[in-house]
Amino acid sequence: MKKHPLITGLALSLLASSGLFAAEKTLRIGIEAAYPPFAYKTDKGEIAGFDYDIGNALCAQMQVKCQWVEGEFDGLIPSLKVKKIDAALSSMTITDERKKSVNFTHKYYFTSSRLAMKQGAVVDDQYASLKGKRIGVQRATTTDRYATEVMEAKGIEIVRYTSNEEIFMDLAAGRLDGVFADTIPLEQGFLNTPNGAGFAFVGPELKDPKYVGEGAGIAVRKGNEALVSELNSAIDGIRASGEYQKIQAKYFKSDIYGD
């Protein structure tokens, strides 16, 4: 009888070393579920979207359990810093400014930024015709930074919101003249929906790396280089296996990974 605990312990040790228990390790991932088609709530109140599916695929690749933690976008980096989450996977653009606060994986997709207004609106490349107009942006995003540094200086009134969904509602209701946001969610989350009828992209497409960065990456707390490396390997793994392309095809008609 005294041999059983030793045998059991040895068996458990062997199982753990073989990776069979690795799935019990939990990765807490922060996400804003108000950014369709990347992350949103279904009618049942469940999280869905490209970011969510990619995160689950990465957890499966790493043999860990995903624990999703919802939060507002501008609270994700603070949550990382106080260790409420281990990573933020929420279409966060990799920028030099953010790199001062967190570490990033390499990109898992890329998008430019664009302005949308009523169909027929004419906007020049310098936005001079927008003086006095009310343009909505999501707070603490790269589009907010561009709007602050470039648009506000031209006399454009910038109205900041917690989420894109709030901006889209106010634009459709006529409380805004336009919205400036990342191209993909703006197109698929608004322009291609019934609420977006009568609206269209206007003006230039913003691709300046100073503002749109290197693409969307997964943010990780400073000092956790091991997790960054694991996530990078997992991103490469799901792209090599075809799982990434399978998820992408659920939401997009073209490749959004970029060059």
Short mmCIF file of N, CA and C in Angstrom, two decimals, residues 76-77 80-81 92 97-104 219-222:
data_model
loop_
_atom_site.label_atom_id
_atom_site.label_comp_id
_atom_site.label_asym_id
_atom_site.label_seq_id
_atom_site.Cartn_x
_atom_site.Cartn_y
_atom_site.Cartn_z
N LEU A 76 -6.94 47.95 -21.44
CA LEU A 76 -6.22 46.69 -21.61
C LEU A 76 -4.76 46.78 -21.19
N ILE A 77 -4.07 47.83 -21.61
CA ILE A 77 -2.66 47.97 -21.22
C ILE A 77 -2.53 48.17 -19.71
N LEU A 80 -2.78 44.86 -18.11
CA LEU A 80 -1.55 44.09 -18.24
C LEU A 80 -0.55 44.49 -17.15
N LYS A 81 -0.41 45.78 -16.96
CA LYS A 81 0.59 46.28 -16.02
C LYS A 81 0.33 45.84 -14.59
N MET A 92 -4.86 45.35 -31.39
CA MET A 92 -4.03 46.45 -30.91
C MET A 92 -2.86 46.68 -31.87
N GLU A 97 5.06 54.07 -29.58
CA GLU A 97 4.56 54.64 -28.33
C GLU A 97 4.11 53.54 -27.37
N ARG A 98 3.37 52.57 -27.89
CA ARG A 98 2.89 51.48 -27.04
C ARG A 98 4.03 50.56 -26.60
N LYS A 99 5.05 50.46 -27.43
CA LYS A 99 6.20 49.61 -27.07
C LYS A 99 6.91 50.12 -25.82
N LYS A 100 6.69 51.37 -25.47
CA LYS A 100 7.28 51.90 -24.25
C LYS A 100 6.62 51.30 -23.01
N SER A 101 5.38 50.83 -23.18
CA SER A 101 4.61 50.31 -22.05
C SER A 101 4.52 48.79 -22.02
N VAL A 102 4.48 48.17 -23.20
CA VAL A 102 4.30 46.72 -23.29
C VAL A 102 5.20 46.13 -24.36
N ASN A 103 5.35 44.82 -24.34
CA ASN A 103 6.01 44.12 -25.43
C ASN A 103 4.95 43.59 -26.38
N PHE A 104 5.33 43.38 -27.63
CA PHE A 104 4.40 42.87 -28.63
C PHE A 104 4.96 41.63 -29.31
N ALA A 219 -0.32 42.15 -27.19
CA ALA A 219 0.46 42.85 -26.18
C ALA A 219 0.70 41.96 -24.97
N VAL A 220 1.93 42.02 -24.46
CA VAL A 220 2.34 41.22 -23.31
C VAL A 220 3.09 42.12 -22.34
N ARG A 221 3.00 41.84 -21.07
CA ARG A 221 3.65 42.64 -20.06
C ARG A 221 5.18 42.69 -20.26
N LYS A 222 5.76 43.83 -20.02
CA LYS A 222 7.21 44.00 -20.10
C LYS A 222 7.90 42.96 -19.22
#
